Amino acid sequence: MTEFPAWLTSNVPAAARHPGLAVAALGSAQALGRSGFALTSPAFRAGDELDPSFTATEEDAVAPPLEWSAPPPGSHELVIVVEEASSDAAEPACHWLVWGLPAQRGKLLEGEVPPRTGKNAFGNSEWLLPDPPAGEQRHYLFQIFATDLPLVLMPGASRAELLASLQGTITACAVLPATFTGGAGEDAGFDDDDI
């Protein structure tokens, strides 16, 4: 496993520094927060615990709302990747792949269906609800990328396909860490060891 990039350490909590994160592969010190590019959420602050309404704890859970500032000039499209960053696996579990977002200041509302989505760790194109074992805290990293070329990927593309298509195109990136602790007695009916 490669080392976690030093330029990213001040933006990512120690427990969430998985070297396989998308931002570690695609970003750079120059791209991180370039021109004030930032990712935020009206539902949680950086490092906060996700509300259960965005996790497997609640039956009608949806993806959290996200907001971002304008990317640098020359950007053509925005991409969001959400990964479980405290995993021991070679690759972090992918919770959400979103692209087709205009390269301007914008937002996704709570539960809003994005323009294009790719496959999460379970192979479907939805927000993968965080579902850690009871009492166990997991770290999640919301990542946004501005790219200088429009993506030509079809909906349902894999994480590997998305990352490959983004290589060498990133004009700016930003991250937003969050956590979630599994509740006692909760079970969404699937093996949640790596989610």
Tab-separated table of C-alpha atoms in Angstrom:
chain	number	residue	atom	x	y	z
A	1	MET	CA	0.000	0.000	0.000
A	2	THR	CA	1.277	3.451	-0.863
A	3	GLU	CA	1.702	6.222	1.678
A	4	PHE	CA	-0.967	8.811	2.358
A	5	PRO	CA	0.064	12.110	0.690
A	6	ALA	CA	1.534	14.657	3.109
A	7	TRP	CA	-0.275	17.560	1.396
A	8	LEU	CA	-3.613	16.062	2.440
A	9	THR	CA	-2.942	15.327	6.115
A	10	SER	CA	-4.150	18.659	7.508
A	11	ASN	CA	-7.537	18.218	5.783
A	12	VAL	CA	-8.208	14.595	6.709
A	13	PRO	CA	-8.405	13.134	10.259
A	14	ALA	CA	-5.709	10.577	11.090
A	15	ALA	CA	-8.217	7.685	11.241
A	16	ALA	CA	-9.475	8.525	7.727
A	17	ARG	CA	-6.145	8.608	5.888
A	18	HIS	CA	-6.609	5.631	3.580
A	19	PRO	CA	-3.904	5.831	0.880
A	20	GLY	CA	-6.328	4.423	-1.698
A	21	LEU	CA	-8.758	7.349	-1.512
A	22	ALA	CA	-9.687	8.953	-4.831
A	23	VAL	CA	-8.288	12.317	-3.736
A	24	ALA	CA	-4.939	10.716	-2.886
A	25	ALA	CA	-4.740	9.307	-6.423
A	26	LEU	CA	-6.119	12.284	-8.359
A	27	GLY	CA	-5.460	15.398	-6.291
A	28	SER	CA	-2.362	17.447	-5.575
A	29	ALA	CA	-1.211	20.169	-3.205
A	30	GLN	CA	-1.825	22.706	-6.002
A	31	ALA	CA	-5.368	21.462	-6.725
A	32	LEU	CA	-6.572	21.153	-3.112
A	33	GLY	CA	-8.818	24.122	-2.374
A	34	ARG	CA	-7.531	25.987	-5.453
A	35	SER	CA	-9.240	29.374	-5.934
A	36	GLY	CA	-11.167	28.772	-2.696
A	37	PHE	CA	-12.882	25.655	-4.060
A	38	ALA	CA	-14.655	24.040	-1.099
A	39	LEU	CA	-17.206	21.346	-0.281
A	40	THR	CA	-19.641	21.791	2.616
A	41	SER	CA	-22.969	20.452	3.841
A	42	PRO	CA	-25.834	22.227	5.604
A	43	ALA	CA	-26.411	18.946	7.483
A	44	PHE	CA	-22.982	18.476	9.099
A	45	ARG	CA	-19.666	20.232	9.605
A	46	ALA	CA	-16.262	18.781	8.738
A	47	GLY	CA	-15.544	15.838	11.030
A	48	ASP	CA	-19.070	15.690	12.465
A	49	GLU	CA	-21.173	12.577	12.876
A	50	LEU	CA	-23.673	11.978	10.062
A	51	ASP	CA	-27.318	12.214	11.024
A	52	PRO	CA	-29.004	8.770	11.122
A	53	SER	CA	-31.342	9.963	8.326
A	54	PHE	CA	-28.391	9.520	5.920
A	55	THR	CA	-27.483	6.011	7.116
A	56	ALA	CA	-28.854	2.467	7.317
A	57	THR	CA	-30.158	3.281	10.810
A	58	GLU	CA	-33.319	4.840	9.354
A	59	GLU	CA	-35.700	3.169	6.915
A	60	ASP	CA	-36.239	6.171	4.613
A	61	ALA	CA	-32.608	7.315	4.622
A	62	VAL	CA	-31.240	9.376	1.733
A	63	ALA	CA	-27.961	10.968	0.663
A	64	PRO	CA	-26.998	14.093	2.631
A	65	PRO	CA	-27.188	17.555	1.070
A	66	LEU	CA	-23.941	18.992	-0.285
A	67	GLU	CA	-22.896	22.461	-1.419
A	68	TRP	CA	-19.793	23.662	-3.233
A	69	SER	CA	-18.197	26.917	-4.243
A	70	ALA	CA	-17.261	27.851	-7.808
A	71	PRO	CA	-14.298	25.928	-9.234
A	72	PRO	CA	-11.380	27.696	-10.951
A	73	PRO	CA	-11.798	29.045	-14.499
A	74	GLY	CA	-11.185	26.385	-17.131
A	75	SER	CA	-13.167	23.731	-15.253
A	76	HIS	CA	-15.808	21.878	-17.308
A	77	GLU	CA	-17.475	19.436	-14.931
A	78	LEU	CA	-17.673	18.489	-11.255
A	79	VAL	CA	-17.397	14.973	-9.836
A	80	ILE	CA	-18.232	13.752	-6.306
A	81	VAL	CA	-16.752	10.593	-4.798
A	82	VAL	CA	-17.665	9.419	-1.279
A	83	GLU	CA	-15.579	6.664	0.292
A	84	GLU	CA	-15.304	4.882	3.622
A	85	ALA	CA	-11.866	6.070	4.621
A	86	SER	CA	-11.149	3.937	7.704
A	87	SER	CA	-11.219	0.617	5.844
A	88	ASP	CA	-8.360	-1.888	6.100
A	89	ALA	CA	-9.025	-3.118	2.562
A	90	ALA	CA	-6.694	-2.244	-0.330
A	91	GLU	CA	-9.370	0.099	-1.682
A	92	PRO	CA	-11.805	2.117	0.415
A	93	ALA	CA	-15.461	1.097	0.083
A	94	CYS	CA	-17.141	3.404	-2.416
A	95	HIS	CA	-20.437	4.904	-1.229
A	96	TRP	CA	-21.255	7.294	-4.066
A	97	LEU	CA	-19.977	8.249	-7.518
A	98	VAL	CA	-21.579	11.348	-9.037
A	99	TRP	CA	-20.682	13.301	-12.168
A	100	GLY	CA	-22.309	15.508	-14.789
A	101	LEU	CA	-22.479	18.459	-12.372
A	102	PRO	CA	-21.976	21.906	-13.974
A	103	ALA	CA	-18.629	23.582	-13.224
A	104	GLN	CA	-20.135	26.362	-11.136
A	105	ARG	CA	-21.225	27.036	-7.590
A	106	GLY	CA	-23.997	24.591	-6.782
A	107	LYS	CA	-25.580	22.016	-4.516
A	108	LEU	CA	-27.339	18.688	-4.260
A	109	LEU	CA	-30.383	18.749	-2.028
A	110	GLU	CA	-31.027	16.027	0.542
A	111	GLY	CA	-32.009	12.905	-1.392
A	112	GLU	CA	-31.753	14.627	-4.787
A	113	VAL	CA	-31.005	12.358	-7.740
A	114	PRO	CA	-27.731	13.514	-9.382
A	115	PRO	CA	-27.344	13.869	-13.174
A	116	ARG	CA	-25.152	10.749	-13.492
A	117	THR	CA	-24.086	8.110	-10.988
A	118	GLY	CA	-21.691	5.180	-11.039
A	119	LYS	CA	-21.548	1.902	-9.161
A	120	ASN	CA	-20.953	1.915	-5.400
A	121	ALA	CA	-19.235	-0.915	-3.490
A	122	PHE	CA	-22.413	-3.019	-3.736
A	123	GLY	CA	-22.625	-2.576	-7.520
A	124	ASN	CA	-25.657	-0.300	-7.669
A	125	SER	CA	-25.894	3.377	-8.551
A	126	GLU	CA	-27.362	4.765	-5.345
A	127	TRP	CA	-26.080	6.382	-2.158
A	128	LEU	CA	-24.714	3.406	-0.190
A	129	LEU	CA	-26.027	3.887	3.338
A	130	PRO	CA	-23.273	3.801	5.983
A	131	ASP	CA	-23.894	0.796	8.223
A	132	PRO	CA	-20.970	0.074	10.580
A	133	PRO	CA	-21.245	-2.626	13.257
A	134	ALA	CA	-22.864	-1.549	16.531
A	135	GLY	CA	-20.614	0.728	18.556
A	136	GLU	CA	-17.968	0.982	15.836
A	137	GLN	CA	-17.098	4.390	14.401
A	138	ARG	CA	-16.266	4.646	10.711
A	139	HIS	CA	-14.852	7.603	8.792
A	140	TYR	CA	-16.233	8.795	5.462
A	141	LEU	CA	-14.641	11.230	3.052
A	142	PHE	CA	-16.759	13.325	0.696
A	143	GLN	CA	-14.517	14.423	-2.195
A	144	ILE	CA	-15.243	16.824	-5.032
A	145	PHE	CA	-13.170	17.252	-8.178
A	146	ALA	CA	-13.270	19.866	-10.913
A	147	THR	CA	-12.091	18.535	-14.267
A	148	ASP	CA	-10.914	20.433	-17.338
A	149	LEU	CA	-12.648	18.012	-19.722
A	150	PRO	CA	-16.274	16.864	-19.856
A	151	LEU	CA	-16.620	13.196	-18.922
A	152	VAL	CA	-17.924	10.798	-21.555
A	153	LEU	CA	-18.632	7.948	-19.130
A	154	MET	CA	-21.968	6.179	-19.302
A	155	PRO	CA	-24.094	6.061	-16.129
A	156	GLY	CA	-23.266	2.971	-14.077
A	157	ALA	CA	-19.503	3.226	-14.633
A	158	SER	CA	-17.286	1.700	-11.967
A	159	ARG	CA	-15.032	3.565	-9.547
A	160	ALA	CA	-11.968	2.318	-11.460
A	161	GLU	CA	-13.396	3.573	-14.769
A	162	LEU	CA	-14.217	6.965	-13.275
A	163	LEU	CA	-10.804	7.403	-11.667
A	164	ALA	CA	-9.052	6.349	-14.878
A	165	SER	CA	-11.018	8.910	-16.903
A	166	LEU	CA	-10.114	11.675	-14.416
A	167	GLN	CA	-6.336	11.116	-14.461
A	168	GLY	CA	-4.504	14.300	-15.438
A	169	THR	CA	-7.667	16.415	-15.757
A	170	ILE	CA	-8.158	17.791	-12.214
A	171	THR	CA	-8.175	21.599	-11.920
A	172	ALA	CA	-9.231	21.646	-8.248
A	173	CYS	CA	-10.399	19.356	-5.472
A	174	ALA	CA	-11.826	19.624	-1.971
A	175	VAL	CA	-12.725	17.213	0.828
A	176	LEU	CA	-15.295	17.015	3.625
A	177	PRO	CA	-14.758	14.347	6.320
A	178	ALA	CA	-17.573	12.831	8.404
A	179	THR	CA	-18.049	9.930	10.800
A	180	PHE	CA	-20.813	7.547	11.790
A	181	THR	CA	-21.056	5.104	14.665
A	182	GLY	CA	-23.161	1.981	14.290
A	183	GLY	CA	-26.185	1.703	16.566
A	184	ALA	CA	-26.954	-1.200	18.855
A	185	GLY	CA	-29.320	-3.772	17.404
A	186	GLU	CA	-29.493	-2.211	13.945
A	187	ASP	CA	-29.318	-4.533	10.958
A	188	ALA	CA	-29.957	-3.558	7.361
A	189	GLY	CA	-29.859	-7.194	6.265
A	190	PHE	CA	-26.429	-7.300	4.645
A	191	ASP	CA	-22.844	-7.893	5.642
A	192	ASP	CA	-21.561	-4.508	6.770
A	193	ASP	CA	-17.994	-5.383	7.743
A	194	ASP	CA	-16.455	-2.970	5.242
A	195	ILE	CA	-19.134	-0.294	5.042
